[in-house]
N, C-alpha and C. Protein backbone atom coordinates (compact mmCIF):
# COMPACT_ATOMS: atom_id res chain seq x y z
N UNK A 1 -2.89 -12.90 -8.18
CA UNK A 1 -2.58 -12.68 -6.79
C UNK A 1 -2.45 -14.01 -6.04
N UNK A 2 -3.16 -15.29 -6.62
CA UNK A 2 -2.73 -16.19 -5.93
C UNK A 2 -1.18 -16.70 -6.01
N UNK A 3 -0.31 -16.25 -6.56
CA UNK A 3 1.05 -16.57 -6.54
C UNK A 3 1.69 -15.91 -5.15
N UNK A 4 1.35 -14.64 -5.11
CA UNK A 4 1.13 -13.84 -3.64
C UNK A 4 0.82 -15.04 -2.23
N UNK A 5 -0.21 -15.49 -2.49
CA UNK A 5 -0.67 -15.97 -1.66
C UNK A 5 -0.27 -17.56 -1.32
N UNK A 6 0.27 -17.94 -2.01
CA UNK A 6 1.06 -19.25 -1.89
C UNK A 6 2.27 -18.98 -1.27
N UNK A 7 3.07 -17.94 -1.93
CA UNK A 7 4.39 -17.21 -1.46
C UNK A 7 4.07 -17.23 0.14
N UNK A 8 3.50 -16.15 0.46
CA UNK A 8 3.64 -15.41 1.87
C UNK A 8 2.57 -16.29 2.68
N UNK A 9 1.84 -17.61 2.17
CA UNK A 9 1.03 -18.58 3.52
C UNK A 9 -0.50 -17.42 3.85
N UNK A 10 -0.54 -16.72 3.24
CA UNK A 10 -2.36 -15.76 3.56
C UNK A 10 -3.14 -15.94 2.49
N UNK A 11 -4.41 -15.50 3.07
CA UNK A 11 -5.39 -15.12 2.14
C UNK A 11 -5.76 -13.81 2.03
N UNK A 12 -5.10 -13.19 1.34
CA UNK A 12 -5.80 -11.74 1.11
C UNK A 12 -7.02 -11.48 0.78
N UNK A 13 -7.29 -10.08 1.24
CA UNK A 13 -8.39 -9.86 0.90
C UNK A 13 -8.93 -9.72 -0.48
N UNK A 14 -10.28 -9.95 -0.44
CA UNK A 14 -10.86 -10.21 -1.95
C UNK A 14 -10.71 -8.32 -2.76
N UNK A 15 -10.85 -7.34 -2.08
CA UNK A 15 -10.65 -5.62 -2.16
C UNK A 15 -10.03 -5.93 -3.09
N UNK A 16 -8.24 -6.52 -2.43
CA UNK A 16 -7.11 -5.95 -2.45
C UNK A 16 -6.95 -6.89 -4.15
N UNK A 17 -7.07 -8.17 -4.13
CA UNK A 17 -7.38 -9.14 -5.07
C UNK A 17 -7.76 -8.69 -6.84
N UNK A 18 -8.90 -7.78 -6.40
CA UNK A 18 -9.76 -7.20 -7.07
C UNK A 18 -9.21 -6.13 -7.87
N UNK A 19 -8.72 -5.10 -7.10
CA UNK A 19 -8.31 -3.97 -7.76
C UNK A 19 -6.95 -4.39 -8.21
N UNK A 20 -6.42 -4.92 -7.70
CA UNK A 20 -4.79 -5.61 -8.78
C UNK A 20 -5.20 -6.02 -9.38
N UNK A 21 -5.64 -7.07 -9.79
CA UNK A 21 -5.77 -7.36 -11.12
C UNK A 21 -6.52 -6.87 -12.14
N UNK A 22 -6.95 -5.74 -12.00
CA UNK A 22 -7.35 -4.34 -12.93
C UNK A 22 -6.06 -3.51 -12.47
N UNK A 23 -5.56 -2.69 -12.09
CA UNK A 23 -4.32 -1.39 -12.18
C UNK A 23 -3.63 -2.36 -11.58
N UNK A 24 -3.11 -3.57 -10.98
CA UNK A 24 -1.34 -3.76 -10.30
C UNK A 24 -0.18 -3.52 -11.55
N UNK A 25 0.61 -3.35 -10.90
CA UNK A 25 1.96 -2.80 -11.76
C UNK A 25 1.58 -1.17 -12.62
N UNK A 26 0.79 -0.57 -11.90
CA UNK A 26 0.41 0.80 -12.10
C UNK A 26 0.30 1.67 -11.47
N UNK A 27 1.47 2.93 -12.96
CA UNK A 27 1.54 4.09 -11.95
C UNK A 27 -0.08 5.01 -12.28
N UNK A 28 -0.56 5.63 -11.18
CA UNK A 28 -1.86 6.32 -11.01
C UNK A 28 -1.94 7.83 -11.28
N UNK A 29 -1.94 8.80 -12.39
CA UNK A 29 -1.62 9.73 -12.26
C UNK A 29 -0.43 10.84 -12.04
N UNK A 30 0.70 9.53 -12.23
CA UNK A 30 2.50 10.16 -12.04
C UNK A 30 2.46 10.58 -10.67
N UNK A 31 1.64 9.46 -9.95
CA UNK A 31 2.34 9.86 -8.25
C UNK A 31 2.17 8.24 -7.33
N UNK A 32 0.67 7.42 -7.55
CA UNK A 32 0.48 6.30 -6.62
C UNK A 32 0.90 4.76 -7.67
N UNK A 33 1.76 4.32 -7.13
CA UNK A 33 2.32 2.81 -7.72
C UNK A 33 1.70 1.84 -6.79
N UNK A 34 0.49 1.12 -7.85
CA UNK A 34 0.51 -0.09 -6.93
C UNK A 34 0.64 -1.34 -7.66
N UNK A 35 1.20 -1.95 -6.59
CA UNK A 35 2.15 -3.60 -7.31
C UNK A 35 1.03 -4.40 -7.68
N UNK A 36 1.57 -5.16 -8.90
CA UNK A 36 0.93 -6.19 -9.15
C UNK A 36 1.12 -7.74 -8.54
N UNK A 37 0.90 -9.07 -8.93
CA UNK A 37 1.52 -10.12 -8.14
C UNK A 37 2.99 -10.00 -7.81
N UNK A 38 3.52 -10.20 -9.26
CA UNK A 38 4.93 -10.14 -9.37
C UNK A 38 6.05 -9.33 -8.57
N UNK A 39 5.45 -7.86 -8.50
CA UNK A 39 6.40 -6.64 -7.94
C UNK A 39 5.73 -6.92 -5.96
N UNK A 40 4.82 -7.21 -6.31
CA UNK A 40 4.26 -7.17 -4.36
C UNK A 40 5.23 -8.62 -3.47
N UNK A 41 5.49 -9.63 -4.38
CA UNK A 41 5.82 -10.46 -3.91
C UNK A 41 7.51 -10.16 -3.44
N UNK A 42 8.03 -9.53 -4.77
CA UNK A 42 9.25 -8.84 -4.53
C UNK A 42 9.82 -8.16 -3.62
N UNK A 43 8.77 -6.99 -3.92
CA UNK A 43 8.64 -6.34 -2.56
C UNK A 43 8.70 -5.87 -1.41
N UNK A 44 7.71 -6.82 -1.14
CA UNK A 44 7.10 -7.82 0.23
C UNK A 44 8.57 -8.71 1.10
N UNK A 45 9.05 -9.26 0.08
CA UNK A 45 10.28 -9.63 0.99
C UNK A 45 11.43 -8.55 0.84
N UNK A 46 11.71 -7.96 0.13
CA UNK A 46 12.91 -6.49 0.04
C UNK A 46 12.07 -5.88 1.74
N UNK A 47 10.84 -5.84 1.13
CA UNK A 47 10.82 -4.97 2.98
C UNK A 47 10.95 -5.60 3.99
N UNK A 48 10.62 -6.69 3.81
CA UNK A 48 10.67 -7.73 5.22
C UNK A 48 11.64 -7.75 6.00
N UNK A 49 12.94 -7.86 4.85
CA UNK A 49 14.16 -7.58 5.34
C UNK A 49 14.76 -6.76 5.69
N UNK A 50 14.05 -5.36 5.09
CA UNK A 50 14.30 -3.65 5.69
C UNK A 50 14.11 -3.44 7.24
N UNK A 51 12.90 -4.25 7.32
CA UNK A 51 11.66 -3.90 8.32
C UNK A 51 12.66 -4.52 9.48
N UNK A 52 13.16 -6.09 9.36
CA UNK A 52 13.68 -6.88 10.13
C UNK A 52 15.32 -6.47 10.30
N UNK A 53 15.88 -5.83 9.40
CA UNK A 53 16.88 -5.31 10.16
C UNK A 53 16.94 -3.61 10.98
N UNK A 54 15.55 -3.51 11.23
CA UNK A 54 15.13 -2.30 12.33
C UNK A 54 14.90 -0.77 12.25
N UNK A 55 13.93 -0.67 10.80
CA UNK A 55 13.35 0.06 10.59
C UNK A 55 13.21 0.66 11.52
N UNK A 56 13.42 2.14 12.30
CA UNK A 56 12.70 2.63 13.20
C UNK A 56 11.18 3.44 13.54
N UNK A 57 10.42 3.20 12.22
CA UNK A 57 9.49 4.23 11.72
C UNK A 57 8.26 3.09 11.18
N UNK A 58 8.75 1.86 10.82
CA UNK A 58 7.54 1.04 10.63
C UNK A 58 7.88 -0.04 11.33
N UNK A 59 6.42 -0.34 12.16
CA UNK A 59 6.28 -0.72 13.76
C UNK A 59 5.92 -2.02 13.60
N UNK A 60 5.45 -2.82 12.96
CA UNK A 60 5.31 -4.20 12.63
C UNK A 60 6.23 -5.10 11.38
N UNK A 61 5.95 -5.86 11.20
CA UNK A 61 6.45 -7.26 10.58
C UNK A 61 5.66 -6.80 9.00
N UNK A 62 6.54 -7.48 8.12
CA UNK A 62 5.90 -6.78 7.01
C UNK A 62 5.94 -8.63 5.89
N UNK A 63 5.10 -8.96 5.26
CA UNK A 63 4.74 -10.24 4.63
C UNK A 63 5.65 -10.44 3.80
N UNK A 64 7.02 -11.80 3.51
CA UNK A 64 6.37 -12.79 4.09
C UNK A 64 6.49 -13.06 5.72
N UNK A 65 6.71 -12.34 6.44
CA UNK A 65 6.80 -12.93 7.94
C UNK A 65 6.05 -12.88 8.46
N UNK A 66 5.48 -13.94 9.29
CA UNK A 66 4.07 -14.03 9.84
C UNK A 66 3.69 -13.59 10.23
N UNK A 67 2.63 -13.08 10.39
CA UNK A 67 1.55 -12.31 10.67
C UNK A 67 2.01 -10.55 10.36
N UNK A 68 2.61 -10.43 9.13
CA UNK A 68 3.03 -9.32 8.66
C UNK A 68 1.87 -8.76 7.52
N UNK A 69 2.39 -7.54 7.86
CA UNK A 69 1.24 -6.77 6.66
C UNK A 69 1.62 -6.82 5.45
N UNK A 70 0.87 -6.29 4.97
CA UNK A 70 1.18 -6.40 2.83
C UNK A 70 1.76 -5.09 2.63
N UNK A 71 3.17 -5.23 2.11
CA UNK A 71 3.46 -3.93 1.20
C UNK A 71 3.01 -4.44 0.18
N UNK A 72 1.80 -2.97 -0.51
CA UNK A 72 0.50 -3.17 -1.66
C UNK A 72 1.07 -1.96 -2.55
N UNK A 73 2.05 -0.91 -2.49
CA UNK A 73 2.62 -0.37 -3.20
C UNK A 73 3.10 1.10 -3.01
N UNK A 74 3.49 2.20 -3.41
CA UNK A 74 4.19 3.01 -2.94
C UNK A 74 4.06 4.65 -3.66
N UNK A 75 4.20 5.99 -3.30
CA UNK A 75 4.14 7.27 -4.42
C UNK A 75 5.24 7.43 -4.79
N UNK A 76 5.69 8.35 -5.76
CA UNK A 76 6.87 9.01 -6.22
C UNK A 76 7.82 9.71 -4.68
N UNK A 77 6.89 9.80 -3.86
CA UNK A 77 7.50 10.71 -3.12
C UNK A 77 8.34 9.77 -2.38
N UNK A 78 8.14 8.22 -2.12
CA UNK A 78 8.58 7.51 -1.36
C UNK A 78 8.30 6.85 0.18
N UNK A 79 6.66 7.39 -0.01
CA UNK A 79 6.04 6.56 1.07
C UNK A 79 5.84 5.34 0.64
N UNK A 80 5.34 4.61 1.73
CA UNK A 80 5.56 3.06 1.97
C UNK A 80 3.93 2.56 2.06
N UNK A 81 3.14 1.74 1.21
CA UNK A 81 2.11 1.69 1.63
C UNK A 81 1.78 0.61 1.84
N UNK A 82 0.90 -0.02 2.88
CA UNK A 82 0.47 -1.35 3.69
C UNK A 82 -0.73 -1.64 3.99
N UNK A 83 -1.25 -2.80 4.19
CA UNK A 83 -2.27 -3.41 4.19
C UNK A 83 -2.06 -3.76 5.53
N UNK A 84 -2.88 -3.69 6.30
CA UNK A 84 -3.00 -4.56 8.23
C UNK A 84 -4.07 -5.59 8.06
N UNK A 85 -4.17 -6.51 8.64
CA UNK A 85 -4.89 -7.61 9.02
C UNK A 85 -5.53 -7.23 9.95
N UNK A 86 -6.65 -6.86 10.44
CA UNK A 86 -7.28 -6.78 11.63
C UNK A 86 -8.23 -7.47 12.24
N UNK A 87 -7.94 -9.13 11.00
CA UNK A 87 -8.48 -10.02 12.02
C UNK A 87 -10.26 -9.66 11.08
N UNK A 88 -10.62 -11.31 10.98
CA UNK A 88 -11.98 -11.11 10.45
C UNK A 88 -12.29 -10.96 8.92
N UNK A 89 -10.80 -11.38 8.67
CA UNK A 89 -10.80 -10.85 6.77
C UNK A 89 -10.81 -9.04 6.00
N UNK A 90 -10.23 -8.70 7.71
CA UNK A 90 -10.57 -7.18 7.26
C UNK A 90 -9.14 -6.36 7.49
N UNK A 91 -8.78 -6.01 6.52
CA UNK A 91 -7.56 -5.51 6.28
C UNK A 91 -7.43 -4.18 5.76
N UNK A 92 -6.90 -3.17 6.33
CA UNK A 92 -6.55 -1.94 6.88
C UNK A 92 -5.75 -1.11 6.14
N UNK A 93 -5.63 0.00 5.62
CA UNK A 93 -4.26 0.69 4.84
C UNK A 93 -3.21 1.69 6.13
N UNK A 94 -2.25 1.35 5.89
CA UNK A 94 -1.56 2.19 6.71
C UNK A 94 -0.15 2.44 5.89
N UNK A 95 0.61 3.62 6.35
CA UNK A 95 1.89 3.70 5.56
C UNK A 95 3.02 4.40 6.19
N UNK A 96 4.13 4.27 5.66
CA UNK A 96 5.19 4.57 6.47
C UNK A 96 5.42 6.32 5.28
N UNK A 97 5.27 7.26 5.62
CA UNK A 97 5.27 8.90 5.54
C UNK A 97 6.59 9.13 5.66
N UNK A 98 7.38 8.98 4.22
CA UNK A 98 8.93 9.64 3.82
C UNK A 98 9.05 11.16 4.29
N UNK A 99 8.49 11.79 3.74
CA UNK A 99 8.47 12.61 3.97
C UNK A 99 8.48 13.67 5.85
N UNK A 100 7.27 12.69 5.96
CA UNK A 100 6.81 13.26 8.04
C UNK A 100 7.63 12.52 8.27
N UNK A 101 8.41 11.22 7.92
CA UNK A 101 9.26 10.37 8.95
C UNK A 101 8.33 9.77 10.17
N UNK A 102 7.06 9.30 9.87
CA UNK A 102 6.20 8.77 10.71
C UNK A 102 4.93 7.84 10.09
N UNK A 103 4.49 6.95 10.60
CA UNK A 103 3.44 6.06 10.55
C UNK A 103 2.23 6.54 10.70
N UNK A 104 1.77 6.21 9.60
CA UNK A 104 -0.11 6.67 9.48
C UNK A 104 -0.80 5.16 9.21
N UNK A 105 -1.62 5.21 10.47
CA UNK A 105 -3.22 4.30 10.16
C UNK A 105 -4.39 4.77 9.88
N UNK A 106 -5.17 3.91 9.04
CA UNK A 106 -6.52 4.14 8.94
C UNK A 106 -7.50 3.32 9.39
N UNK A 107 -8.43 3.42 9.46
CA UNK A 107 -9.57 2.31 9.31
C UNK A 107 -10.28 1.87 8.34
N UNK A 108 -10.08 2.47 7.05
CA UNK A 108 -10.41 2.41 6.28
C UNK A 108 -9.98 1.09 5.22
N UNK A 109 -10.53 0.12 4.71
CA UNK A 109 -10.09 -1.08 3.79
C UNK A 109 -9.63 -0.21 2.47
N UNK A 110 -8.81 -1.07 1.44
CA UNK A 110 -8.27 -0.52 0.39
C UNK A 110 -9.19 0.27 -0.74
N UNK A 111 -10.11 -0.34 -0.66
CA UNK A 111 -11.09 0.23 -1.78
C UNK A 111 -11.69 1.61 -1.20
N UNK A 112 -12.20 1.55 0.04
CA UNK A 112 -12.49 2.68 0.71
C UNK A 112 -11.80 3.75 1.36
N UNK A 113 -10.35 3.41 1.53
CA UNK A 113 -9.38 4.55 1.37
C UNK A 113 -8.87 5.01 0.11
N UNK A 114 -8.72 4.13 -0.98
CA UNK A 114 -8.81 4.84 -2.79
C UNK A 114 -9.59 5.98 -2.58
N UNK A 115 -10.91 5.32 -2.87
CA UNK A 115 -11.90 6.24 -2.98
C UNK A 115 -11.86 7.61 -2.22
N UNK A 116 -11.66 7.70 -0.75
CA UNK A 116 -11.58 8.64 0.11
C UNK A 116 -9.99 9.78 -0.09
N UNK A 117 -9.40 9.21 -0.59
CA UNK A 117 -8.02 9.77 -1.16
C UNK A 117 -8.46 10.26 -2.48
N UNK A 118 -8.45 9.55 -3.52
CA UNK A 118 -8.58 10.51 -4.87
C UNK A 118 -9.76 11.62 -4.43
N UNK A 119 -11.09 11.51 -4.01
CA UNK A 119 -12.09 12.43 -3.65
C UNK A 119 -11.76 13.64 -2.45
N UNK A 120 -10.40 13.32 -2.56
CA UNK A 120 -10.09 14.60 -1.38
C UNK A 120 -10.51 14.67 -0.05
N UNK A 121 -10.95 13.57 0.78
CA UNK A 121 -12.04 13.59 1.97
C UNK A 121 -10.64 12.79 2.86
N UNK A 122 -9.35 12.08 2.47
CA UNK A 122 -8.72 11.05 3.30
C UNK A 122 -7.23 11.52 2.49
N UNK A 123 -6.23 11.40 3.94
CA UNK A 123 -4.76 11.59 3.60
C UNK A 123 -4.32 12.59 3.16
N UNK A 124 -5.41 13.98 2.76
CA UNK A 124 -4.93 15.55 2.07
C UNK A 124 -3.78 15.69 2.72
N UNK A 125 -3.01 15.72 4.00
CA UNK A 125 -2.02 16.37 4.59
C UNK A 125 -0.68 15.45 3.38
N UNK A 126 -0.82 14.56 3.07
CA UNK A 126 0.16 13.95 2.12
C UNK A 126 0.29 13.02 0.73
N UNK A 127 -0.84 13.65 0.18
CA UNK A 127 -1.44 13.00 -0.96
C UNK A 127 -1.53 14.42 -1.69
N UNK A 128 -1.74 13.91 -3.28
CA UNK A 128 -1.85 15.49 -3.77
C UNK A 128 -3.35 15.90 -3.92
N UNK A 129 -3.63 16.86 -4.39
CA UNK A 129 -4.26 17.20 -5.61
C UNK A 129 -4.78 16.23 -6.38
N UNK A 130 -5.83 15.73 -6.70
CA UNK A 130 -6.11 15.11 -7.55
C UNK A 130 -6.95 15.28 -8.83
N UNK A 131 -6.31 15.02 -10.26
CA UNK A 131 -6.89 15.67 -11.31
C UNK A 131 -8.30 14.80 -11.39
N UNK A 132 -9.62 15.88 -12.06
CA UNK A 132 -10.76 15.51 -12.19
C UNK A 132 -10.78 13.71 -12.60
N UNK A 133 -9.73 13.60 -13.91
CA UNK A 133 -9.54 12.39 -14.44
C UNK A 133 -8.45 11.84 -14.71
N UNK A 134 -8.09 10.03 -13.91
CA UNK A 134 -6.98 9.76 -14.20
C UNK A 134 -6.48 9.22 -15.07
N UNK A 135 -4.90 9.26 -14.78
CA UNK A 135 -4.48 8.59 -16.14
C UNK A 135 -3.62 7.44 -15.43
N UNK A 136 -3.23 6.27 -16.30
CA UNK A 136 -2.71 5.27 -16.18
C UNK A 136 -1.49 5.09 -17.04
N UNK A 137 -0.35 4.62 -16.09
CA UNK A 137 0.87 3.90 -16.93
C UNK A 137 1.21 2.57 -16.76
């Protein structure tokens, strides 16, 4: 992830750090993709440039542009998923909803919205089902 982080001028969070380099470039159960260095950096600027020629549905700047959030990776269905900075080393999941055609925040950091998503307690209105045990590709 430090190739990430040279790229786009931040320091990500240590969460986000952490769990890529155990699952990045992995699909989660044939529905959640999250990028590894390589694909986030990619990414990260493919959206930048989405975002910057006037996305109407995702409301900020997306990394590398300054003070832009992290696209951290994406479902089958074609939501958009993001990391916020909120200042303090504490960084936020939020995502752009293909489906609703609308923006969802949380408060929740990456590790603690995982958790709250696979356990069924966070995002049920657009997340699935989740089997007892996952599998990895």
């Amino acid at each position: 992830m430090g190739e990430v982080e040279v790229a786009f001028r931040v320091e990500l969070p240590e969460d986000l750090k952490e769990f890529c380099s155990l699952y990045g470039d992995t699909l989660i159960s044939d529905f959640l993709f999250v990028f590894g260095a390589k694909f986030m950096a990619e990414k990260g600027v493919w959206m930048s440039d989405f975002v910057r020629e006037g996305h109407s549905t995702i409301p900020n700047a997306v990394l590398p542009d300054s003070g832009g959030m992290l696209h951290w990776g994406h479902t089958v269905e074609g939501d958009k998923l993001f990391l916020e900075d909120r200042g303090s080393g504490r960084w936020t999941v939020s995502a752009f909803r293909r489906n609703w055609h609308d923006w969802y925040e949380s408060e929740e950091t990456l590790n603690d919205w995982l958790a709250g998503v696979f356990a069924g307690r966070l995002a049920v209105d657009w997340m699935p089902e989740w089997p007892e045990v996952h599998w990895f590709e």
